Coordinates of C-alpha atoms and ligand atoms in Angstrom, one line a residue:
M1 CA -7.7 -12.4 31.1
K2 CA -7.0 -8.9 32.1
N3 CA -6.3 -9.6 35.7
K4 CA -4.0 -12.5 34.9
Q5 CA -2.0 -10.3 32.6
V6 CA -1.5 -7.6 35.2
M7 CA -0.4 -10.2 37.8
K8 CA 2.0 -11.6 35.3
I9 CA 3.5 -8.1 34.6
K10 CA 3.7 -7.3 38.3
S11 CA 5.7 -10.5 39.1
A12 CA 7.8 -10.0 36.1
V13 CA 8.7 -6.5 37.2
L14 CA 9.6 -7.7 40.7
L15 CA 11.7 -10.5 39.5
S16 CA 13.6 -8.3 37.1
A17 CA 14.2 -5.7 39.7
L18 CA 16.2 -8.3 41.6
M19 CA 18.1 -9.4 38.5
L20 CA 18.6 -5.9 37.2
P21 CA 22.4 -5.7 36.6
C22 CA 22.4 -9.0 34.8
V23 CA 19.3 -8.4 32.7
G24 CA 20.4 -4.8 32.0
A25 CA 23.8 -5.8 30.6
S26 CA 22.3 -8.3 28.2
A27 CA 19.3 -6.3 27.1
Q28 CA 19.0 -4.7 23.8
I29 CA 16.8 -1.8 22.9
R30 CA 14.9 -1.6 19.6
V31 CA 13.6 1.6 18.3
N32 CA 12.7 3.4 15.0
Q33 CA 16.1 4.8 14.2
V34 CA 15.0 7.2 11.5
G35 CA 12.7 9.6 13.2
M36 CA 9.4 10.2 15.0
N37 CA 7.0 13.1 14.8
P38 CA 6.5 15.1 18.0
H39 CA 3.0 13.9 18.6
Q40 CA 3.0 10.4 17.5
E41 CA 3.0 7.2 19.6
K42 CA 6.5 6.4 20.7
V43 CA 7.5 2.9 21.6
A44 CA 10.6 0.9 22.2
T45 CA 11.1 -2.8 22.8
I46 CA 13.7 -4.1 25.2
E47 CA 14.9 -7.7 24.8
G48 CA 14.1 -9.6 28.0
V49 CA 12.1 -8.6 31.0
A50 CA 13.1 -5.2 32.1
D51 CA 12.3 -3.0 35.1
V52 CA 10.8 0.0 33.4
S53 CA 11.3 2.3 36.3
H54 CA 15.0 2.1 35.4
V55 CA 14.6 2.9 31.8
K56 CA 15.8 6.5 31.1
I57 CA 15.8 8.9 28.2
V58 CA 18.9 10.9 27.6
D59 CA 19.3 13.8 25.2
A60 CA 22.2 14.6 22.9
K61 CA 24.2 16.1 25.8
G62 CA 23.8 12.9 27.8
K63 CA 21.4 14.6 30.2
T64 CA 18.4 12.6 31.5
V65 CA 15.2 13.9 30.2
N66 CA 12.3 14.5 32.6
V67 CA 10.0 11.9 30.9
Q68 CA 9.7 8.4 32.4
P69 CA 8.9 5.6 29.9
K70 CA 5.9 3.5 30.9
M71 CA 5.4 -0.2 30.7
L72 CA 3.1 -1.2 27.9
R73 CA 3.5 -5.0 28.4
I74 CA 5.8 -7.9 28.8
A75 CA 5.3 -9.6 25.5
K76 CA 6.0 -13.2 24.9
S77 CA 7.0 -14.3 21.4
P78 CA 4.3 -16.4 19.8
W79 CA 6.8 -18.9 18.6
S80 CA 9.7 -19.0 21.1
D81 CA 10.4 -18.5 24.8
K82 CA 11.6 -15.0 24.3
E83 CA 10.1 -12.3 26.4
R84 CA 10.4 -8.7 25.6
T85 CA 9.5 -5.5 27.4
V86 CA 7.5 -3.0 25.4
V87 CA 7.7 0.6 26.7
D88 CA 5.9 3.7 25.7
F89 CA 7.4 7.2 25.8
S90 CA 4.9 9.1 23.8
E91 CA 5.1 11.9 26.4
L92 CA 8.4 12.9 24.9
T93 CA 7.4 15.6 22.4
Q94 CA 10.3 18.0 22.4
P95 CA 12.2 17.9 19.1
G96 CA 15.7 16.7 19.5
R97 CA 18.1 13.7 19.4
Y98 CA 17.8 11.1 22.1
M99 CA 18.7 7.6 23.3
L100 CA 17.0 5.2 25.7
K101 CA 19.2 3.8 28.5
Y102 CA 18.6 0.8 30.6
G103 CA 21.5 -0.2 32.9
K104 CA 24.5 -0.4 30.6
Q105 CA 22.4 -0.8 27.5
T106 CA 21.7 2.1 25.2
S107 CA 19.3 2.2 22.2
P108 CA 20.3 3.5 18.9
A109 CA 19.9 7.3 18.8
F110 CA 16.7 8.6 17.3
T111 CA 15.3 12.0 16.3
I112 CA 12.1 13.7 17.2
Q113 CA 11.1 16.3 14.6
E114 CA 8.3 17.4 12.3
N115 CA 8.2 15.6 9.0
A116 CA 10.5 12.9 10.4
L117 CA 10.0 10.5 7.5
E118 CA 10.4 13.0 4.7
D119 CA 14.0 12.1 3.9
V120 CA 13.4 8.4 3.9
T121 CA 10.4 8.8 1.7
K122 CA 12.3 10.8 -0.8
A123 CA 15.2 8.3 -0.8
A124 CA 12.9 5.4 -1.3
I125 CA 11.6 7.1 -4.5
K126 CA 14.9 8.4 -5.7
A127 CA 16.3 4.8 -5.5
F128 CA 14.3 4.1 -8.7
Y129 CA 16.3 6.7 -10.5
L130 CA 19.5 5.2 -9.2
I131 CA 18.6 1.7 -10.5
R132 CA 17.5 2.9 -14.0
S133 CA 18.9 0.8 -16.8
G134 CA 19.9 2.0 -20.2
M135 CA 21.0 5.5 -19.5
P136 CA 24.0 7.1 -17.7
I137 CA 23.3 7.9 -14.1
E138 CA 24.8 11.4 -13.8
K139 CA 26.7 13.0 -11.0
Q140 CA 24.5 16.0 -10.7
Y141 CA 21.6 13.7 -9.7
A142 CA 23.3 10.8 -8.2
G143 CA 26.5 12.2 -6.6
K144 CA 29.0 9.4 -6.0
F145 CA 26.5 6.8 -7.2
A146 CA 26.9 8.1 -10.8
R147 CA 27.7 5.4 -13.3
P148 CA 28.0 5.1 -17.1
L149 CA 25.3 3.7 -19.3
G150 CA 24.9 -0.1 -19.2
H151 CA 22.5 -2.5 -20.8
P152 CA 21.4 -0.3 -23.7
D153 CA 19.0 -3.2 -24.7
T154 CA 18.8 -1.8 -28.3
K155 CA 19.8 -5.3 -29.7
V156 CA 17.7 -7.8 -27.8
L157 CA 16.9 -11.1 -29.5
V158 CA 13.6 -12.7 -29.7
H159 CA 14.0 -16.1 -27.9
P160 CA 12.7 -19.2 -29.7
S161 CA 9.9 -19.4 -27.1
A162 CA 8.6 -16.0 -28.1
V163 CA 8.4 -16.1 -31.9
S164 CA 5.4 -14.7 -33.8
E165 CA 4.5 -13.7 -37.3
G166 CA 7.1 -11.1 -38.4
R167 CA 9.4 -11.9 -35.5
P168 CA 11.1 -15.2 -36.0
A169 CA 13.6 -16.5 -33.4
G170 CA 16.7 -14.3 -33.4
T171 CA 14.9 -11.2 -34.6
V172 CA 16.6 -8.1 -33.2
I173 CA 14.4 -5.7 -31.3
S174 CA 15.0 -2.6 -29.2
S175 CA 13.7 -2.5 -25.7
P176 CA 15.7 0.1 -23.8
G177 CA 15.2 1.7 -20.5
G178 CA 13.2 0.7 -17.4
W179 CA 14.5 -0.3 -14.0
Y180 CA 16.6 -3.2 -13.1
D181 CA 14.3 -5.6 -11.2
A182 CA 16.3 -6.2 -8.1
G183 CA 19.8 -7.4 -7.2
D184 CA 19.9 -8.8 -10.7
Y185 CA 20.0 -7.0 -14.0
N186 CA 16.9 -8.4 -15.7
K187 CA 13.6 -6.7 -16.4
Y188 CA 10.4 -8.5 -15.6
I189 CA 6.9 -7.4 -16.7
V190 CA 4.9 -8.9 -13.8
N191 CA 7.0 -7.2 -11.2
S192 CA 7.2 -3.9 -13.1
A193 CA 3.4 -3.7 -13.5
F194 CA 2.8 -4.4 -9.8
S195 CA 5.4 -1.8 -8.8
I196 CA 3.9 0.9 -10.9
G197 CA 0.3 -0.1 -10.0
I198 CA 0.7 0.2 -6.3
M199 CA 2.6 3.5 -6.6
L200 CA 0.0 5.0 -8.9
G201 CA -2.7 4.0 -6.4
S202 CA -0.8 5.7 -3.7
Y203 CA -0.3 8.8 -5.9
E204 CA -4.0 9.1 -6.5
M205 CA -4.7 8.9 -2.8
N206 CA -1.9 11.3 -1.7
K207 CA -1.6 13.5 -4.7
A208 CA -0.7 16.8 -3.0
R209 CA 2.0 15.2 -1.0
F210 CA 3.6 13.5 -3.9
D211 CA 3.3 16.5 -6.1
A212 CA 5.4 18.4 -3.6
I213 CA 8.2 15.9 -3.6
K214 CA 11.3 17.1 -5.6
L215 CA 13.8 14.3 -6.4
N216 CA 16.4 16.0 -8.4
I217 CA 16.1 13.7 -11.4
P218 CA 16.7 14.7 -15.1
E219 CA 12.9 15.4 -15.5
S220 CA 12.6 17.5 -12.4
N221 CA 12.2 20.7 -14.4
N222 CA 9.1 19.7 -16.3
R223 CA 5.6 20.2 -15.1
T224 CA 4.9 16.7 -14.0
A225 CA 5.3 15.4 -10.4
D226 CA 8.8 13.7 -10.1
L227 CA 7.2 10.5 -9.0
L228 CA 5.2 10.3 -12.2
D229 CA 8.3 11.1 -14.2
E230 CA 10.1 8.3 -12.6
L231 CA 7.3 5.8 -13.2
M232 CA 7.2 7.0 -16.8
Y233 CA 10.7 5.9 -17.3
N234 CA 9.6 2.3 -16.7
L235 CA 6.3 2.6 -18.4
K236 CA 8.0 3.6 -21.7
W237 CA 10.2 0.5 -21.4
M238 CA 7.1 -1.7 -20.8
L239 CA 5.5 -0.5 -24.0
T240 CA 8.4 -1.9 -26.0
M241 CA 7.7 -5.4 -24.5
Q242 CA 4.4 -5.8 -26.4
D243 CA 4.5 -7.7 -29.6
P244 CA 3.0 -5.3 -32.1
A245 CA 1.7 -8.2 -34.2
D246 CA -0.7 -9.6 -31.7
G247 CA -0.7 -7.6 -28.5
G248 CA 0.9 -10.3 -26.3
V249 CA 3.5 -9.2 -23.9
Y250 CA 6.9 -10.9 -23.3
H251 CA 7.2 -12.2 -19.7
K252 CA 10.7 -10.8 -19.3
L253 CA 13.8 -9.3 -20.9
T254 CA 16.7 -11.4 -19.6
T255 CA 20.1 -13.0 -20.0
P256 CA 20.0 -16.8 -20.0
N257 CA 21.8 -16.9 -16.7
F258 CA 22.2 -14.3 -13.9
E259 CA 25.2 -12.1 -14.5
G260 CA 28.0 -12.1 -11.9
F261 CA 28.5 -9.3 -9.4
I262 CA 29.9 -6.9 -12.0
M263 CA 28.9 -3.4 -13.1
P264 CA 26.4 -2.9 -15.9
T265 CA 29.0 -1.8 -18.4
D266 CA 30.9 -5.0 -17.9
C267 CA 27.9 -7.2 -18.7
K268 CA 28.4 -8.9 -22.0
Q269 CA 25.8 -11.7 -22.1
Q270 CA 23.2 -11.5 -24.9
R271 CA 19.7 -10.5 -23.7
Y272 CA 16.5 -12.0 -24.9
V273 CA 12.8 -11.4 -24.7
V274 CA 11.2 -14.7 -23.8
Q275 CA 7.7 -16.3 -24.0
K276 CA 4.6 -14.1 -23.8
S277 CA 2.5 -15.0 -20.8
T278 CA -1.1 -14.5 -19.7
T279 CA -0.1 -13.1 -16.4
A280 CA 2.4 -10.6 -17.8
T281 CA 0.0 -9.5 -20.5
L282 CA -2.9 -9.0 -18.1
D283 CA -0.7 -7.1 -15.6
F284 CA 0.5 -5.0 -18.5
A285 CA -3.1 -4.3 -19.6
A286 CA -4.0 -3.3 -16.1
V287 CA -1.1 -0.9 -15.5
M288 CA -1.3 0.6 -19.0
A289 CA -5.1 1.3 -18.5
Q290 CA -4.4 2.8 -15.0
A291 CA -1.6 4.9 -16.4
A292 CA -3.7 6.0 -19.4
R293 CA -6.2 7.3 -16.9
I294 CA -3.8 9.0 -14.5
Y295 CA -1.6 10.6 -17.2
R296 CA -4.5 11.7 -19.3
Q297 CA -3.9 15.3 -20.6
N298 CA -0.4 15.3 -19.1
A299 CA 1.3 18.1 -21.1
D300 CA 4.8 16.5 -20.8
Y301 CA 3.7 13.2 -22.2
P302 CA 1.0 14.2 -24.7
D303 CA 0.9 11.0 -26.7
F304 CA 1.2 8.6 -23.8
S305 CA -2.4 8.2 -22.7
R306 CA -3.7 7.3 -26.1
Q307 CA -0.9 4.9 -26.7
A308 CA -1.2 3.2 -23.4
E309 CA -5.0 2.8 -23.8
E310 CA -4.5 1.2 -27.2
A311 CA -1.8 -1.1 -25.8
A312 CA -3.9 -2.1 -22.8
K313 CA -6.9 -3.1 -25.0
K314 CA -4.7 -5.0 -27.4
A315 CA -3.0 -6.9 -24.5
Y316 CA -6.4 -7.7 -23.0
E317 CA -7.7 -9.1 -26.3
W318 CA -4.5 -11.3 -26.6
A319 CA -5.1 -12.6 -23.1
K320 CA -8.7 -13.6 -24.0
Q321 CA -7.2 -15.7 -26.9
H322 CA -4.5 -17.2 -24.6
P323 CA -6.1 -17.6 -21.2
R324 CA -3.7 -20.3 -20.0
Q325 CA -0.3 -19.4 -21.4
F326 CA 1.5 -19.4 -18.1
Y327 CA 5.2 -18.9 -17.8
E328 CA 6.7 -22.3 -16.9
Q329 CA 10.4 -22.0 -17.2
D330 CA 11.4 -25.6 -16.7
R331 CA 8.9 -26.7 -19.4
M332 CA 10.1 -24.0 -21.7
N333 CA 13.7 -25.0 -21.3
K334 CA 12.9 -28.6 -22.4
E335 CA 11.7 -27.2 -25.7
F336 CA 13.8 -24.1 -26.4
Q337 CA 17.4 -23.0 -26.4
P338 CA 19.2 -21.3 -24.8
A339 CA 17.8 -22.5 -21.5
V340 CA 16.9 -19.6 -19.1
S341 CA 17.6 -19.8 -15.4
T342 CA 16.7 -16.3 -14.1
G343 CA 13.7 -15.2 -12.0
T344 CA 10.4 -16.7 -13.0
Y345 CA 7.6 -14.7 -11.4
G346 CA 5.7 -17.9 -12.0
D347 CA 2.0 -18.0 -11.3
G348 CA -0.5 -20.5 -12.6
N349 CA -3.7 -18.7 -11.6
A350 CA -4.7 -15.5 -13.5
D351 CA -8.0 -14.8 -11.8
D352 CA -6.5 -11.9 -9.9
E353 CA -4.8 -10.5 -13.0
W354 CA -8.1 -10.7 -14.9
F355 CA -9.8 -8.9 -12.1
W356 CA -7.2 -6.1 -12.0
A357 CA -7.0 -5.7 -15.8
A358 CA -10.8 -5.6 -16.2
T359 CA -11.1 -3.2 -13.3
E360 CA -8.6 -0.8 -14.7
L361 CA -10.0 -1.0 -18.2
Y362 CA -13.4 -0.3 -16.7
F363 CA -12.3 2.8 -14.8
L364 CA -10.5 4.0 -18.0
T365 CA -13.3 3.5 -20.4
K366 CA -16.5 3.1 -18.3
D367 CA -17.4 0.3 -20.7
G368 CA -19.7 -2.1 -19.0
Q369 CA -18.2 -5.3 -20.6
Y370 CA -15.1 -4.8 -18.4
A371 CA -17.2 -4.3 -15.2
D372 CA -18.9 -7.6 -16.0
V373 CA -15.6 -9.4 -16.2
A374 CA -14.4 -7.8 -13.0
K375 CA -17.5 -9.0 -11.4
Q376 CA -16.9 -12.5 -12.7
Y377 CA -13.4 -12.6 -11.2
Q378 CA -14.3 -10.7 -8.0
P379 CA -11.9 -12.0 -5.3
R380 CA -13.6 -13.8 -2.4
Y381 CA -11.4 -12.1 0.1
V382 CA -9.0 -9.2 0.2
S383 CA -5.3 -9.9 0.9
T384 CA -2.0 -8.1 1.2
P385 CA -1.1 -6.8 -2.3
T386 CA 2.0 -8.6 -3.8
W387 CA 3.3 -9.3 -7.3
G388 CA 1.5 -12.6 -7.3
M389 CA -1.8 -11.4 -5.8
V390 CA -2.8 -8.3 -7.7
S391 CA -6.5 -8.4 -7.1
T392 CA -6.1 -6.0 -4.2
L393 CA -4.8 -3.3 -6.6
G394 CA -8.2 -3.5 -8.3
V395 CA -10.0 -3.6 -5.0
F396 CA -8.4 -0.3 -4.1
D397 CA -10.0 1.2 -7.2
W398 CA -13.5 -0.1 -6.4
L399 CA -13.1 1.3 -2.9
T400 CA -12.0 4.8 -3.8
H401 CA -14.0 5.6 -7.0
E402 CA -17.7 5.9 -7.1
A403 CA -18.7 2.9 -9.0
N404 CA -20.6 -0.3 -8.2
A405 CA -22.2 0.1 -4.8
E406 CA -22.6 -3.6 -4.2
M407 CA -19.0 -4.5 -4.9
S408 CA -17.6 -1.5 -3.1
K409 CA -19.6 -2.4 0.0
Q410 CA -18.4 -6.0 0.0
F411 CA -14.8 -4.9 -0.4
R412 CA -15.2 -2.3 2.3
T413 CA -16.5 -4.9 4.8
Q414 CA -13.7 -7.3 3.9
L415 CA -10.9 -4.7 4.0
L416 CA -12.0 -3.4 7.4
A417 CA -12.3 -7.0 8.8
F418 CA -8.8 -7.8 7.6
C419 CA -7.4 -4.6 9.1
D420 CA -9.3 -5.0 12.4
R421 CA -8.0 -8.6 12.6
I422 CA -4.4 -7.6 12.3
L423 CA -4.8 -4.5 14.5
A424 CA -6.1 -6.8 17.3
T425 CA -2.8 -8.6 17.4
T426 CA -1.0 -5.3 18.2
T427 CA -2.1 -5.4 21.8
T428 CA 0.0 -8.5 22.6
S429 CA 2.8 -7.9 20.1
C430 CA 6.5 -7.7 20.9
F431 CA 7.1 -4.7 18.7
Q432 CA 3.7 -2.9 18.9
T433 CA 2.8 -3.7 15.3
P434 CA -0.2 -5.1 13.6
S435 CA 1.9 -7.3 11.3
G436 CA 4.6 -9.8 12.3
N437 CA 2.8 -11.6 15.1
N438 CA 2.3 -14.8 13.2
P439 CA 5.3 -16.9 12.1
R440 CA 3.8 -17.1 8.6
D441 CA 4.3 -13.4 8.3
Y442 CA 8.0 -14.0 7.7
A443 CA 9.0 -15.1 4.2
W444 CA 10.9 -14.0 1.2
G445 CA 10.4 -10.2 0.9
C446 CA 8.2 -10.0 4.0
L447 CA 9.2 -6.5 5.0
A448 CA 7.4 -5.2 1.9
E449 CA 5.0 -8.0 1.1
K450 CA 3.7 -8.2 4.7
F451 CA 4.7 -5.2 6.8
C452 CA 4.5 -2.5 4.1
G453 CA 1.7 -4.2 2.2
D454 CA -0.5 -4.5 5.3
G455 CA 0.4 -0.9 6.0
V456 CA -1.0 0.1 2.6
M457 CA -4.2 -1.9 3.4
L458 CA -4.5 0.1 6.7
L459 CA -4.1 3.4 4.8
Y460 CA -7.0 2.5 2.6
A461 CA -9.1 1.6 5.6
H462 CA -8.1 5.0 7.1
Q463 CA -9.1 6.7 3.9
L464 CA -12.5 5.1 3.9
T465 CA -13.3 5.6 7.6
K466 CA -11.1 8.4 8.8
D467 CA -10.6 6.3 11.9
K468 CA -7.1 7.1 13.3
K469 CA -6.5 3.6 14.6
Y470 CA -5.8 2.5 11.0
M471 CA -3.3 5.3 10.4
K472 CA -1.6 4.5 13.7
G473 CA -1.3 0.8 12.6
A474 CA 0.3 1.8 9.3
L475 CA 2.9 3.9 11.1
Q476 CA 3.6 1.1 13.5
N477 CA 4.5 -1.2 10.6
V478 CA 6.8 1.6 9.2
E479 CA 8.6 1.7 12.5
Y480 CA 9.2 -2.1 12.4
V481 CA 11.0 -1.6 9.1
L482 CA 13.0 1.3 10.5
G483 CA 14.4 -0.6 13.5
R484 CA 11.8 -1.6 16.1
N485 CA 12.2 -5.2 15.3
A486 CA 13.8 -8.5 16.4
T487 CA 17.2 -7.9 14.7
G488 CA 17.5 -4.2 15.4
Y489 CA 18.3 -3.4 11.8
C490 CA 17.0 -0.3 10.1
Y491 CA 16.2 -2.2 6.8
V492 CA 16.3 0.8 4.4
T493 CA 19.9 1.4 3.1
G494 CA 21.5 4.7 4.0
F495 CA 19.3 5.1 7.1
G496 CA 19.6 4.3 10.8
T497 CA 22.5 3.5 13.1
K498 CA 22.4 -0.2 12.7
R499 CA 22.1 -0.2 9.0
V500 CA 22.1 -2.7 6.1
M501 CA 25.5 -2.4 4.4
H502 CA 25.7 -5.5 2.1
P503 CA 22.5 -6.0 0.2
H504 CA 22.3 -8.6 -2.5
H505 CA 22.5 -5.9 -5.2
R506 CA 25.0 -6.2 -8.0
V507 CA 25.6 -2.5 -8.5
S508 CA 26.0 -1.8 -4.8
E509 CA 28.5 -4.6 -4.5
A510 CA 30.5 -3.9 -7.7
D511 CA 30.7 -0.1 -7.7
G512 CA 33.6 0.2 -5.3
I513 CA 31.7 2.5 -3.0
A514 CA 31.7 1.3 0.7
E515 CA 28.0 2.1 1.3
P516 CA 25.2 0.6 -0.8
M517 CA 23.0 2.8 -2.8
P518 CA 20.6 4.6 -0.5
G519 CA 16.8 4.2 -0.1
L520 CA 16.6 0.5 -0.9
L521 CA 14.5 -1.8 1.3
A522 CA 16.0 -5.3 2.1
G523 CA 13.8 -8.3 1.6
G524 CA 14.0 -9.1 5.3
P525 CA 13.8 -12.0 7.7
N526 CA 13.0 -15.2 5.9
P527 CA 13.0 -18.5 7.8
G528 CA 13.0 -20.3 4.4
Q529 CA 16.7 -19.5 4.2
Q530 CA 16.7 -20.7 0.6
D531 CA 20.2 -19.4 0.1
L532 CA 21.9 -21.6 2.7
G533 CA 23.6 -23.6 0.0
S534 CA 26.1 -20.8 -0.6
G535 CA 27.7 -21.3 2.8
L536 CA 25.8 -18.6 4.6
K537 CA 25.4 -18.8 8.4
Y538 CA 22.3 -17.1 9.6
P539 CA 22.5 -15.9 13.2
S540 CA 19.2 -17.6 14.1
K541 CA 16.4 -19.9 12.8
Q542 CA 13.7 -17.8 14.4
P543 CA 11.3 -16.4 11.8
D544 CA 11.9 -12.8 12.7
E545 CA 15.6 -13.2 13.1
S546 CA 16.3 -15.1 9.9
F547 CA 18.2 -12.2 8.4
I548 CA 21.8 -11.8 7.5
D549 CA 23.4 -8.6 6.1
D550 CA 25.5 -10.5 3.7
M551 CA 25.8 -9.8 0.0
G552 CA 25.3 -13.5 -0.7
S553 CA 21.9 -13.7 1.0
Y554 CA 19.4 -13.3 -1.8
A555 CA 16.7 -14.9 0.3
S556 CA 16.9 -12.3 3.1
N557 CA 18.9 -9.3 1.9
E558 CA 18.1 -8.7 -1.7
I559 CA 16.4 -5.5 -2.9
A560 CA 13.6 -5.3 -5.5
I561 CA 11.4 -2.7 -7.2
N562 CA 8.2 -4.3 -5.9
W563 CA 9.5 -4.0 -2.4
N564 CA 10.6 -0.4 -2.7
A565 CA 7.3 0.4 -4.5
T566 CA 5.3 -1.0 -1.6
L567 CA 7.5 1.0 0.9
V568 CA 6.9 4.2 -1.2
A569 CA 3.1 3.5 -1.3
L570 CA 3.1 3.2 2.5
L571 CA 5.4 6.2 3.3
G572 CA 3.5 8.4 0.9
G573 CA 0.4 7.9 3.0
V574 CA 1.5 7.8 6.6
E575 CA 1.0 10.8 8.7
Ligands
LIG1 O1 21.1 -12.9 -7.9 C1 20.0 -13.7 -8.0 C2 18.8 -13.1 -7.3 O2 18.5 -11.9 -8.0 C3 17.7 -14.1 -7.3 O3 16.6 -13.5 -6.5 C4 18.1 -15.4 -6.7 C5 17.0 -16.4 -6.6 O4 16.6 -16.7 -7.9 O5 19.2 -15.9 -7.4 C6 20.4 -15.0 -7.3 O6 21.4 -15.6 -8.1 C7 22.0 -16.7 -7.4 C8 21.6 -18.0 -8.1 O7 20.2 -18.3 -7.9 C9 22.4 -19.2 -7.5 N1 23.8 -18.9 -7.7 C10 24.3 -17.7 -7.1 C11 23.5 -16.5 -7.6 C12 24.1 -15.2 -7.1 O8 24.1 -15.3 -5.7
LIG2 O1 9.9 -11.9 -5.0 C1 10.1 -13.2 -5.5 C2 9.7 -14.2 -4.4 O2 8.3 -14.1 -4.1 C3 10.1 -15.6 -4.8 O3 9.9 -16.4 -3.7 C4 11.6 -15.6 -5.2 C5 12.0 -17.0 -5.6 O4 11.4 -17.4 -6.8 O5 11.8 -14.7 -6.3 C6 11.5 -13.4 -5.9 O6 11.8 -12.6 -7.0 C7 13.1 -12.4 -7.5 C8 13.1 -12.6 -9.0 O7 12.7 -13.9 -9.3 C9 14.4 -12.3 -9.6 N1 14.8 -11.0 -9.2 C10 15.0 -10.8 -7.8 C11 13.6 -11.0 -7.1 C12 13.7 -10.8 -5.6 O8 14.4 -11.7 -4.9

């Protein structure tokens, strides 16, 4: 195997040396465009087969630096004929601004400095403030992204699918605040719970780091970490989504149809809370229990912990009474009016939600009945955390808190096996990443739901073992998101040279400002291309190139809280 690979590389180098001018002119160089720390691994990928001895590094003055990039490999795409040259220039440690050059081709400029990812980390958290609903976003915090209050949500109607004793159809309730879910203006419990859950987990693991992050948000002057203040804004909204009569939680707060690409203040459609669901209610129970534990004795929110604990227990009891009340929008629309066509977050299996909820209630109360239920729903394998697969959020707790030795041991073995398996693919990968080497890795939201989610898994593996290879893998996935990838985009708005300018995000489109709101992660390459109907023309059908920076592309270029949350969880932990 090894010898063959060396042979292949040698002949490839020879061949390309002959063809240099031609290859050079068509080559493109992909690199993390945001920044690298002085002593981290530094890698770039050149499209095509390149002669590495002709790759140069130039500094800001255009002077060639005395560090020669080295060949890592010629990598072949696992699903196409494309070949790419992966080069290593880790020896460049001097802080500064640089570019790689190969023939006529130059890479985007990049920076080497200490704390290179600090700004993007802050921006990814601050984005949650910018997408708050139900309050004016003020200039002193948001600069040009300030906007007046929209969607007060103080007169929301109970949809006929959601009636209960004391709340007949059409009852007016107040459910203000929280974050807009994504490119659309609705607020969904399943996704809110996941977003807070993964960020609270990261907060617990990286407390000192998050405590030091100042975001300049309205709560910045209190004693609580700004991240926790930001999460509280959405937690408070979530509490209003529980029916006080029975503890069930409405699946979402929504307009019947998606609004147009207009500003919040111009939105006039009536909003409703719709059907309570088992999955939303269990996710709510989980995250309220987790938050009750983490905000316990928080002086800025003295009543919250008690309230959240009570809400979590009530929700859990409701779910016990309604174990199969799944959210099925089409079926609901046959029975109730108005019909609803917005996001579904549909999920017909609540085993993972049971596991997460029981786990969090156990760690909050230490009551053995919850541990028994967690045991009963113990997942058979660990998988990348996503809104539809939340068991891993519970797994993280069993791994990091002294608890059940047997379960913790099984999860540890499974987590390390998962991480070792993906790390093994790095050594042949086109972009020197553990994720993205399988065509199935590319789907709706994959930058978060695969690259960042796997990165978070690697962070937990690092936490458990202190083995640096896991930390290295987590950072490699970050660098994919920041530009070392097949399209060459830095996928976080406001960052990079080749940046996303037209996300599927109503406020960013309608606010009249040329740039989108900063700090938002795009969904990313998605060969499903489910939005083709709207006349979009993707540049490629390749899994890793199925991306278009077009406002109409909700299947590849939308933004969403669960995606930013997973990015934050990853950035908060990478070194
Ligand atoms: O804007 C909507 C986005 O938030 C959703 O993720 C997406 C898929 O459900 O739908 C978007 O709305 C589109 C709708 O589905 C079809 N008509 C065009 C809408 C705006 O592009
Ligand atoms: O993230 C969701 C993805 O897994 C689904 O495939 C997709 C289509 O149902 O919907 C995504 O969630 C969208 C939600 O339904 C509405 N708000 C925008 C979300 C991100 O596109």
